[in-house]
Short mmCIF file of C-alpha atoms in Angstrom, two decimals:
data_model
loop_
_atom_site.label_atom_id
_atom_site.label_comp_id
_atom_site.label_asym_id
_atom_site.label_seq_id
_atom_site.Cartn_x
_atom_site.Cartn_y
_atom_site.Cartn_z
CA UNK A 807 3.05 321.02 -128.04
CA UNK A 808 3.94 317.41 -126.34
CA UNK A 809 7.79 318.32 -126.01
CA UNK A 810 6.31 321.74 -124.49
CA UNK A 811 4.28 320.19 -122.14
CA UNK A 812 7.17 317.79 -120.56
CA UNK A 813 9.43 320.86 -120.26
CA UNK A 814 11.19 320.22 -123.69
CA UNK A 815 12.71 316.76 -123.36
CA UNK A 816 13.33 315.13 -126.23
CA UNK A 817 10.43 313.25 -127.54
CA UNK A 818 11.11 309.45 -128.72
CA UNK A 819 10.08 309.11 -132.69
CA UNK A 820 10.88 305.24 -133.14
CA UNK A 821 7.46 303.56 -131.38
CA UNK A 822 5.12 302.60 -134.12
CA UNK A 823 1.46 304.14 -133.26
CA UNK A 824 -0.64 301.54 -134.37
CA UNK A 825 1.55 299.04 -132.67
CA UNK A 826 0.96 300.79 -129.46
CA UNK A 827 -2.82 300.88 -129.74
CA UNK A 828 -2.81 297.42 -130.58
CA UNK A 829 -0.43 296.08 -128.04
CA UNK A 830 -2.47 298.46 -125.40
CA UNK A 831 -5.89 297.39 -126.23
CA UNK A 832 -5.04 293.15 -126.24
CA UNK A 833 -3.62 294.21 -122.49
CA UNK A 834 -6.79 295.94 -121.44
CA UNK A 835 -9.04 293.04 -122.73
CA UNK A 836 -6.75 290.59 -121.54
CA UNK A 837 -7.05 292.22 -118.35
CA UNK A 838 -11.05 292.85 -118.51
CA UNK A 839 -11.15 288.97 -119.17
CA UNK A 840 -11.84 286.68 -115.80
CA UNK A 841 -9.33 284.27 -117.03
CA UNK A 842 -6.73 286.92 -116.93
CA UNK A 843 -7.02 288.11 -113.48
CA UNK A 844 -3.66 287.83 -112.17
CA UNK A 845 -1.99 289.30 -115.47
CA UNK A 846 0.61 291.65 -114.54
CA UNK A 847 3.48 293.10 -117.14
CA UNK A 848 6.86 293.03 -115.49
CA UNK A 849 9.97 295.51 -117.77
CA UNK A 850 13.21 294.20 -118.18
CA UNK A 851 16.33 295.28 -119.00
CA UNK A 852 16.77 295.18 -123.00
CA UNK A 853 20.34 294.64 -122.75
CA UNK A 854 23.15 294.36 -119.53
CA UNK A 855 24.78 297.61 -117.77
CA UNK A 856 28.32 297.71 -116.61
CA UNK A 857 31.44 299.41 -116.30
CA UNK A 858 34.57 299.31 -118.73
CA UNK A 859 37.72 297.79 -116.95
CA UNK A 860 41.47 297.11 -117.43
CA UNK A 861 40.95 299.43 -120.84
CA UNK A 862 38.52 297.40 -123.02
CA UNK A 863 37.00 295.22 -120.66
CA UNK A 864 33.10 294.77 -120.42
CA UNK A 865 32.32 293.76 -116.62
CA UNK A 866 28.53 293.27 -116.37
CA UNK A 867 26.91 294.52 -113.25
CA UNK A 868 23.36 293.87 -114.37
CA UNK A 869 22.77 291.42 -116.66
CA UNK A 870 20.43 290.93 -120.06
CA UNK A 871 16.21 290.34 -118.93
CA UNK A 872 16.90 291.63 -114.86
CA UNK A 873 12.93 293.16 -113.71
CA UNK A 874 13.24 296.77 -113.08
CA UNK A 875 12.95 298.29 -110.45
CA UNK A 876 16.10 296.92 -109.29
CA UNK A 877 19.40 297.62 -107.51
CA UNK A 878 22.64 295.99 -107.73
CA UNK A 879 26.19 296.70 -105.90
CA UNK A 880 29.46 295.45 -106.75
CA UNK A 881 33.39 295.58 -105.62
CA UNK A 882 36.07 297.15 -108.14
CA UNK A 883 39.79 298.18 -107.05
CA UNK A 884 42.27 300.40 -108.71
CA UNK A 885 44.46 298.75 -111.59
CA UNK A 886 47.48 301.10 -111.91
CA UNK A 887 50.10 301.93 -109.14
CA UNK A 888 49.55 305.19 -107.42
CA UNK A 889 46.26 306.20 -108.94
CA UNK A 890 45.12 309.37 -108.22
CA UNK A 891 41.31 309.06 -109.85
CA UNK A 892 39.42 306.91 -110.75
CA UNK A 893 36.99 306.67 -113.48
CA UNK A 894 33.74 304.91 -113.94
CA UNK A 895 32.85 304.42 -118.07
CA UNK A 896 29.03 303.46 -118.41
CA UNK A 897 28.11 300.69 -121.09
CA UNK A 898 24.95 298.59 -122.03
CA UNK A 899 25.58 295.30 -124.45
CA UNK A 900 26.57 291.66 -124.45
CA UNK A 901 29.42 291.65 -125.64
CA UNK A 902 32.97 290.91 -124.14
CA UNK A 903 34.49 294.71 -124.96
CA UNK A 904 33.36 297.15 -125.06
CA UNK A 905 34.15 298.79 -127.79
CA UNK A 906 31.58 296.36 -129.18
CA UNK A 907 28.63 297.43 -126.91
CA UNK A 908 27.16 300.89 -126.26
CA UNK A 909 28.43 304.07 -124.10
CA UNK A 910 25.93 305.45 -122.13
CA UNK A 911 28.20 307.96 -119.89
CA UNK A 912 31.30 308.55 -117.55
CA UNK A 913 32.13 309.90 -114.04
CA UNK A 914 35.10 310.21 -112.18
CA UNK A 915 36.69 310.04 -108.52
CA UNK A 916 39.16 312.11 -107.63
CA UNK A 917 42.21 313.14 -104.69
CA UNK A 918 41.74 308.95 -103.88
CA UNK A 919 45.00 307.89 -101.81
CA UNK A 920 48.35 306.80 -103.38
CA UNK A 921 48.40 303.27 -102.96
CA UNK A 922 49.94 299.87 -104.88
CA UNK A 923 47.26 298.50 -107.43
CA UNK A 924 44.22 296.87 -106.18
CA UNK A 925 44.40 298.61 -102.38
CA UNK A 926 42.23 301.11 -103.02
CA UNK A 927 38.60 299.66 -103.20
CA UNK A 928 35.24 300.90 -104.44
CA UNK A 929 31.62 300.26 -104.25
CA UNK A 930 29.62 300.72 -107.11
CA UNK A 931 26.07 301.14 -107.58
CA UNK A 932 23.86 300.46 -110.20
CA UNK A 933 20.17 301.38 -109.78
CA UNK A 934 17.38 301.21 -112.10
CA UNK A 935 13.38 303.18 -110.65
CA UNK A 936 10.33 302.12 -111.83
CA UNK A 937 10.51 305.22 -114.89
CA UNK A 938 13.57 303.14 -116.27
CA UNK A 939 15.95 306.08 -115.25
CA UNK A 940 19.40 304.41 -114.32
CA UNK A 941 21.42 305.66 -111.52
CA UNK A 942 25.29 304.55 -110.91
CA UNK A 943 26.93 305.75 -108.27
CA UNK A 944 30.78 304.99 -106.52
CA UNK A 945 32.46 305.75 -103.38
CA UNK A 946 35.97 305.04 -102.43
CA UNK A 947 35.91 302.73 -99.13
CA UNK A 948 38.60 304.70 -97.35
CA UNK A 949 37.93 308.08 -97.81
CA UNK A 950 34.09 308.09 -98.41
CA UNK A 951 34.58 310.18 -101.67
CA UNK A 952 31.63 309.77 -103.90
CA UNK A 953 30.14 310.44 -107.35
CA UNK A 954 27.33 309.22 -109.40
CA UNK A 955 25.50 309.38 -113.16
CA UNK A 956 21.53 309.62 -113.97
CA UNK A 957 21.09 308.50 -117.43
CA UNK A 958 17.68 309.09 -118.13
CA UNK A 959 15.90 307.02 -121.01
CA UNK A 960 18.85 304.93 -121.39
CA UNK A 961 16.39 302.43 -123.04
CA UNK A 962 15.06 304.84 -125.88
CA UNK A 963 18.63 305.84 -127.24
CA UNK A 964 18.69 301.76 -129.36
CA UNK A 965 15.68 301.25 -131.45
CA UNK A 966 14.59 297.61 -131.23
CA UNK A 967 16.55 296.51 -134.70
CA UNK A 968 19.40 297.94 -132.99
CA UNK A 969 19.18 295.48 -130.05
CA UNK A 970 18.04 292.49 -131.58
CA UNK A 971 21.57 293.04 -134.24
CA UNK A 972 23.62 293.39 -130.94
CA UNK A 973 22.04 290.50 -129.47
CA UNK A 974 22.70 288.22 -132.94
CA UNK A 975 26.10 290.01 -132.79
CA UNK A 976 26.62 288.53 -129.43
CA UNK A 977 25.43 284.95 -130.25
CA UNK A 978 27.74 285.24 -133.32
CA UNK A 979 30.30 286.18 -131.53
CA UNK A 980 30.04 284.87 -128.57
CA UNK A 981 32.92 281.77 -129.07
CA UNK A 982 35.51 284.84 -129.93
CA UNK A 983 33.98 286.71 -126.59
CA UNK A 984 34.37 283.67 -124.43
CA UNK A 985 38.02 283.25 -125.27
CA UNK A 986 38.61 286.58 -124.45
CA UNK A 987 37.17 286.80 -121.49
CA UNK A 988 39.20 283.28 -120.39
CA UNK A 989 42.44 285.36 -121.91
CA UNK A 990 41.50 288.83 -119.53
CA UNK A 991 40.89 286.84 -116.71
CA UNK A 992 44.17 285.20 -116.72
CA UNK A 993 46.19 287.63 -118.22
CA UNK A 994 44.54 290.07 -114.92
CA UNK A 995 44.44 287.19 -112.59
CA UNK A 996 48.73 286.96 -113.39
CA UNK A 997 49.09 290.45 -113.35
CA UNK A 998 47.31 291.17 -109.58
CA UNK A 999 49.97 287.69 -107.97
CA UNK A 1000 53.00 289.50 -109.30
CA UNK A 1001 52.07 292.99 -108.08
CA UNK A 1002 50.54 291.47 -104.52
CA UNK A 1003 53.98 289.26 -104.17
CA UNK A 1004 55.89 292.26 -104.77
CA UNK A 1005 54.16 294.07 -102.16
CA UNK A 1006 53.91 291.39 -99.74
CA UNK A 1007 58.16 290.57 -99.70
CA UNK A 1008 58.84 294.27 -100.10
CA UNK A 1009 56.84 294.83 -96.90
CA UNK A 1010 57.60 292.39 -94.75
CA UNK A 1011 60.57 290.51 -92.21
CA UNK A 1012 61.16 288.17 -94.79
CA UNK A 1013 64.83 287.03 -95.49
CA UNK A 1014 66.43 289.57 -97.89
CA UNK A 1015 67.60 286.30 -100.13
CA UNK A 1016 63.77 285.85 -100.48
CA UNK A 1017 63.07 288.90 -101.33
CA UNK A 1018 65.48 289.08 -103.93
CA UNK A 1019 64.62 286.11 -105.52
CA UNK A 1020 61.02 287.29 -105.61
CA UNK A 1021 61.87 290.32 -106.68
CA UNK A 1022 63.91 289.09 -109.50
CA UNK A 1023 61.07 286.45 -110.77
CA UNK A 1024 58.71 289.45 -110.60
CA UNK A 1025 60.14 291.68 -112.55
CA UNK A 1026 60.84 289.21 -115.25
CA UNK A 1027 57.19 288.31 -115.63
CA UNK A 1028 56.17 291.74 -115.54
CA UNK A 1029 58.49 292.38 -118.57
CA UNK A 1030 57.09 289.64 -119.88
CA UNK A 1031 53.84 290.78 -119.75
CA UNK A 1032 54.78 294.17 -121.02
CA UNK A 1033 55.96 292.28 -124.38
CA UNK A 1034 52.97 289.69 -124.45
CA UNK A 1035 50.04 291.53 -124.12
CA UNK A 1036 48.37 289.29 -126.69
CA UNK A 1037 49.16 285.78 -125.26
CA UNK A 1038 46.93 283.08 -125.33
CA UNK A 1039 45.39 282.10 -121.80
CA UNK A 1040 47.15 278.89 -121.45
CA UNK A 1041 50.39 281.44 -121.72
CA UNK A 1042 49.45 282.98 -118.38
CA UNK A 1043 48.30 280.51 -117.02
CA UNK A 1044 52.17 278.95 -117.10
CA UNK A 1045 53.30 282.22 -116.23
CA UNK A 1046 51.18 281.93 -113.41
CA UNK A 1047 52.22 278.59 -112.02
CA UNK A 1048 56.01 279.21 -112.12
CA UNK A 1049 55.46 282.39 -110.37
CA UNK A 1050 53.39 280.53 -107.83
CA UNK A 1051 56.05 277.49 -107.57
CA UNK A 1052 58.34 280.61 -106.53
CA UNK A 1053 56.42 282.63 -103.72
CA UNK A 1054 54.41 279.78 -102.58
CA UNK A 1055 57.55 278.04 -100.70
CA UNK A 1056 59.13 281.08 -99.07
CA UNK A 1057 55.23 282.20 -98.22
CA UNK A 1058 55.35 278.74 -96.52
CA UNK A 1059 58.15 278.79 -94.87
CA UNK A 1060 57.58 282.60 -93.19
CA UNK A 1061 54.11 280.40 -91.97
CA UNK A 1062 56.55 278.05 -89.69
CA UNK A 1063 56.87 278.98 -86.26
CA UNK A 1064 60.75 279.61 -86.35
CA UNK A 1065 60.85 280.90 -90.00
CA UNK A 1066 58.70 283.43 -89.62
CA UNK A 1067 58.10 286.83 -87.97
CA UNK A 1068 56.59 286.79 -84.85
CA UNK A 1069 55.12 290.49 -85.21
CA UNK A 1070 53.25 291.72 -88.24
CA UNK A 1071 50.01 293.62 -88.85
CA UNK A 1072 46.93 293.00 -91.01
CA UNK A 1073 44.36 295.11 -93.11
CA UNK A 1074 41.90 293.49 -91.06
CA UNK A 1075 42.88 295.04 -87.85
CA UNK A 1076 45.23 298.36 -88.80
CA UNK A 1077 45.37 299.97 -85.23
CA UNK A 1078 47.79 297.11 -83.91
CA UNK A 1079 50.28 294.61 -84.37
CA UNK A 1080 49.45 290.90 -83.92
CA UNK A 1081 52.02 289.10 -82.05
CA UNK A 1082 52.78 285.22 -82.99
CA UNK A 1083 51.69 283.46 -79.99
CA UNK A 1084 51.12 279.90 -78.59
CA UNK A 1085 48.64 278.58 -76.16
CA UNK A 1086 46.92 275.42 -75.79
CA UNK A 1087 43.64 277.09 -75.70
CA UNK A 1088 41.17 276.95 -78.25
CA UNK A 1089 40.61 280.36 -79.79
CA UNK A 1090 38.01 281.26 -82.80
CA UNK A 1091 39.86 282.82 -85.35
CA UNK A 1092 38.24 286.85 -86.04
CA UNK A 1093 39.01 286.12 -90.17
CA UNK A 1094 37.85 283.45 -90.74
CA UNK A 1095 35.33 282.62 -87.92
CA UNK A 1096 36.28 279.18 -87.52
CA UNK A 1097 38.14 277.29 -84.16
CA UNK A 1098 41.46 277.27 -83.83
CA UNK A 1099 44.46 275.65 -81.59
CA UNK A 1100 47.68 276.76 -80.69
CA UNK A 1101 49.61 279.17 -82.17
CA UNK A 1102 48.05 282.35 -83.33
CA UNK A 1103 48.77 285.76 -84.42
CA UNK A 1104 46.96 287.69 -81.31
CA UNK A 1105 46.36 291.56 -80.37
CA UNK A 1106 45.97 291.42 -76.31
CA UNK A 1107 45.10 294.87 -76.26
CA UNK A 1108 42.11 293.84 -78.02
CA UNK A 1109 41.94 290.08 -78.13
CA UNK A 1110 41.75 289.99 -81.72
CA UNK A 1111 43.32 286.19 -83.05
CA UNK A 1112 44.06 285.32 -86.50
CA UNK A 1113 44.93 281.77 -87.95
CA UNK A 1114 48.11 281.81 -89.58
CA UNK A 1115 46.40 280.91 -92.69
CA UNK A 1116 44.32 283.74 -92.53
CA UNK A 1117 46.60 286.28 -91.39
CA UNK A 1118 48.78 285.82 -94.93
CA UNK A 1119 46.10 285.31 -97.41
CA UNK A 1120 47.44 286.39 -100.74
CA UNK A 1121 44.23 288.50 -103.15
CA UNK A 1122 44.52 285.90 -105.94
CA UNK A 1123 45.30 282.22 -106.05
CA UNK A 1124 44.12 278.92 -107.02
CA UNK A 1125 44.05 274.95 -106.19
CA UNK A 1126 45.01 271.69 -107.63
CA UNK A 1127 41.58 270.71 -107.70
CA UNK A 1128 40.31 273.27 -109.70
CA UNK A 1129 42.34 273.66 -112.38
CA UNK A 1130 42.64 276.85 -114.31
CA UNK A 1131 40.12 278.70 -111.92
CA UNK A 1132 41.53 281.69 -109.95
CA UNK A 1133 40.13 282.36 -106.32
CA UNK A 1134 39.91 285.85 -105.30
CA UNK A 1135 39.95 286.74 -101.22
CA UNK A 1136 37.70 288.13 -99.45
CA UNK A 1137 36.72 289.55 -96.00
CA UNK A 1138 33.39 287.98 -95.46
CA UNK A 1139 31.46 286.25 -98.17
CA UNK A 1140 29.91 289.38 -101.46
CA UNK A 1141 26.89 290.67 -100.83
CA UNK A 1142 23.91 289.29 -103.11
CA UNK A 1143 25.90 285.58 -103.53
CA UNK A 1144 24.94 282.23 -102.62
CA UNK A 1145 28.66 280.73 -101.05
CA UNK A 1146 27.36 278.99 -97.96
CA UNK A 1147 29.72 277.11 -97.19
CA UNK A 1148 33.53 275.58 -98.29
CA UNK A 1149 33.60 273.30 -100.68
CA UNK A 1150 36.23 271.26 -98.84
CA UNK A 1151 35.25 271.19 -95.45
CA UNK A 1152 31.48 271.88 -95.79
CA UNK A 1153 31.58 274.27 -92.81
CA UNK A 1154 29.67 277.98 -93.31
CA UNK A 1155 31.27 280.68 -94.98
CA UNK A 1156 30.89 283.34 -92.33
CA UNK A 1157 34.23 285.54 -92.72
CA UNK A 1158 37.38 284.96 -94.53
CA UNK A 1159 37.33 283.26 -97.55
CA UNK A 1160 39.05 282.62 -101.12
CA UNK A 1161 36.17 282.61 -103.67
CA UNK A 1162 36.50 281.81 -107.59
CA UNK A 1163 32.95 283.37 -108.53
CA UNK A 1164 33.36 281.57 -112.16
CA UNK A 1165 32.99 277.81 -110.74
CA UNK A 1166 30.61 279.14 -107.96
CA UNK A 1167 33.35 277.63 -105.46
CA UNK A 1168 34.93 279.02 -101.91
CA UNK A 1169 37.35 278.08 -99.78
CA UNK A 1170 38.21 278.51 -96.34
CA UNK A 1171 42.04 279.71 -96.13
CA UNK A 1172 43.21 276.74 -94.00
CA UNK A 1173 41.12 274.44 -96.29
CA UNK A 1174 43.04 276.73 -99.53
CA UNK A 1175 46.52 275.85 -97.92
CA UNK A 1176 46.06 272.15 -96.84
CA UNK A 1177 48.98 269.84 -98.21
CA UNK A 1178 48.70 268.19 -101.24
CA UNK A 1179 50.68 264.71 -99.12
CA UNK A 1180 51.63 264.26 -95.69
CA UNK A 1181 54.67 261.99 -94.98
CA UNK A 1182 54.84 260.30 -91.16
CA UNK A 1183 58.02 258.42 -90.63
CA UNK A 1184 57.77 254.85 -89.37
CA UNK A 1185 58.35 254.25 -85.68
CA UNK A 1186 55.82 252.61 -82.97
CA UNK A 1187 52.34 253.85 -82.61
CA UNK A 1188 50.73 255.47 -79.87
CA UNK A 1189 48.58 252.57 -79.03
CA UNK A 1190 48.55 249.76 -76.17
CA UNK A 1191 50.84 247.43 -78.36
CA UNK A 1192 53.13 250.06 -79.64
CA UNK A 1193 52.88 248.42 -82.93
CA UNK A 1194 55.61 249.57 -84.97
CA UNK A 1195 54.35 251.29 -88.58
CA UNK A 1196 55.97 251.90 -91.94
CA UNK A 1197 56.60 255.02 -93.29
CA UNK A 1198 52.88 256.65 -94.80
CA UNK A 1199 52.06 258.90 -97.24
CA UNK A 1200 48.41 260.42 -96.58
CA UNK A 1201 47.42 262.03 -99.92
CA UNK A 1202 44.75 264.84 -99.87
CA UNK A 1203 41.74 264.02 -101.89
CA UNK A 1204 39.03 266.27 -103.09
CA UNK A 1205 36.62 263.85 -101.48
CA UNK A 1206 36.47 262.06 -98.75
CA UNK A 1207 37.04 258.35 -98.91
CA UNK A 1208 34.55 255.70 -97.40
CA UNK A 1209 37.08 253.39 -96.61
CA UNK A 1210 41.28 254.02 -95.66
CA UNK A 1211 42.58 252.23 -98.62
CA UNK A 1212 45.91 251.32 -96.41
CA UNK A 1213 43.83 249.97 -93.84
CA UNK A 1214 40.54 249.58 -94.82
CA UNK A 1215 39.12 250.99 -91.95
CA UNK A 1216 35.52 253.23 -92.09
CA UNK A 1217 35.63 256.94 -91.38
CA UNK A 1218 33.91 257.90 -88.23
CA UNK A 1219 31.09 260.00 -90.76
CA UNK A 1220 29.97 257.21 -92.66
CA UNK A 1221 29.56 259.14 -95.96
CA UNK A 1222 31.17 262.26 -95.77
CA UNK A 1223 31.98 264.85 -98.48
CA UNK A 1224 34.45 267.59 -98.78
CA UNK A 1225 38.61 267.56 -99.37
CA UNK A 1226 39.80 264.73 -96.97
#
């Protein structure tokens, strides 16, 4: 008679009666009592919601104990060359993959544009109502195709043994999980540099015995991925760094005024070609929102000005400073994140900006791509005495000093912070 009355759905069998009497009538006297005015009950998710990526990947959207109602949004790309659909696999549980956790439902994009992996971009939904009915939803950035999932109930279909085992599970597991997740990230971290580097030199006006080279070191670590699926992280992480000490220098060089081209264009402004240009000037730069001087990449038609930093960011890389983490570039800083500002320069965080989400750190590009040493030749200084000076070495720290240890004199802030 109960299933008739609510049109048939499936009635859930696993709440004790008693129990809910019980639990209902210490609320209501709770409530009735003076001292427990301001009692309110708040429902939380039982266990996180996310998305399977990269195969077998658990990537958490909304996490363990979040208060429903609530809403979350988050960023995923494509991860295959020349993906025609895309598709969205539902899961709730804590643990790394998710062939561990539980599959709640699937949806699929399709007809999205041929591009290399990681240019096509999506923003997922994930949205919870007060009746604990879950919503996801994803549209493709370019195209504004769209699809989405209700998954009524989603909270009724584990009884509570069920969770509490896959919340021990987790806590058992959860050394195993963490080294997994350190192994993804940096087996996905060295698989997004070799496939951007490729694109970047294939694309480009760089020299063809650059692109060669790259092209060469490329496909050797993607072969060597394709045999060492299973490495450890500290295996990628080399990987990484010798594919680095390769790009970075001919990415540098293409920076220089004479090495590199003086016409290019930029996802950031797709109508028109930014020209490399010189004035003396100040400009603020439309990436990364910060001032500028000198040369510039520049659109006249529409006065659009890039630093060169900013104008050939690369999607992944990572610092000196901060070992082992991976920075991931954006357009302006995720929606939903405290990154206020650089954790070199201390400046805001209002547009471009490499971000490693793990170590709660962002850079500014310029600030990403500052030199590790500085080498000024001897010769006589610029000052009323025309001292002559030694050759220096100024070495880039990840704070600043208090005093020059050369010549012990103060810096202008007092006490500053930030890479100096």
């Amino acid at each position: 008679m109960l299933q008739d009355f609510f049109s048939g759905k499936e009635l859930c069998n696993n709440i004790n009666q008693d129990e809910a009497v019980a639990y209902g009538a210490a609320i209501q006297a709770a409530m009735l009592d003076g001292r427990f005015h301001e009692l309110s009950l708040l429902d939380v998710t039982p266990l996180s919601l996310g998305l399977e990526i990269r195969e077998d990947d658990m990537s958490v959207v909304i996490p363990r104990n979040t208060r429903i109602p609530t809403k979350k949004e988050e960023e995923f790309v494509t991860n295959r060359d020349n993906q025609d659909a895309a598709n969205f696999p539902v899961y709730q549980g804590e643990r790394a993959r998710t062939k561990d956790n539980n599959f709640l439902g699937n949806f699929e994009i399709t007809g999205i544009p041929l591009a290399p992996k990681g240019c096509v971009s999506f923003n997922v939904c994930f949205e919870i109502d007060a009746n604990g009915i879950l919503r996801v939803s994803a549209e493709e950035k370019s195209t504004g195709k769209k699809n989405k999932i209700t998954i009524s109930d989603f909270e009724g279909r584990l009884s509570k043994e069920q969770i509490k085992k896959m919340i021990q599970e987790a806590e058992k597991y959860k050394a195993e999980d963490e080294e997994h997740k350190k192994r993804a990230e940096a087996k996905n971290a060295l698989e997004n540099y070799a496939y951007k580097m490729r694109d970047t030199f294939e694309d480009s006006n760089f020299p063809e015995v650059d692109k060669k080279k790259i092209h060469d070191s490329v496909g050797q670590v993607t072969e060597w991925l394709d045999r060492n699926q299973l490495a450890e992280a500290d295996e990628f992480k080399d990987k990484m760094e010798e594919l680095e000490s390769i790009c970075s220098p001919a990415i540098a060089n293409m920076q220089q005024d004479a090495g590199g081209p003086t016409v290019a264009t930029h996802p950031s402004h797709p109508d028109h070609k930014l020209e490399l240009k010189t004035y003396k000037k100040p400009y603020t730069c439309d990436g990364c929102k910060e001032q500028g001087f000198g040369s510039r990449y520049r659109c006249d038609e529409c006065s659009y000005e890039l630093h060169k930093d900013c104008m050939f960011n690369t999607q992944l890389t990572s610092h000196d400073f901060y070992e082992g983490s991976i920075f991931k570039f954006f357009n302006q800083p995720p929606p939903n994140k405290f990154f206020n500002s650089c954790d070199a320069c201390g400046k805001a965080v209002n547009g471009f900006l490499y971000l490693c989400e793990a170590e709660g750190k962002s850079l500014h590009p310029c600030c990403r791509n500052l030199k590790n040493a500085i080498c000024v030749q001897g010769g006589k200084g610029n000052g009323k005495d025309k001292e002559e000076f030694e050759s220096l070495t100024f070495q880039l720290h990840k704070q600043m000093l208090g005093q020059c240890i050369w010549c012990d004199k103060n810096n202008l802030g007092g006490n500053s912070s930030g890479i100096g």
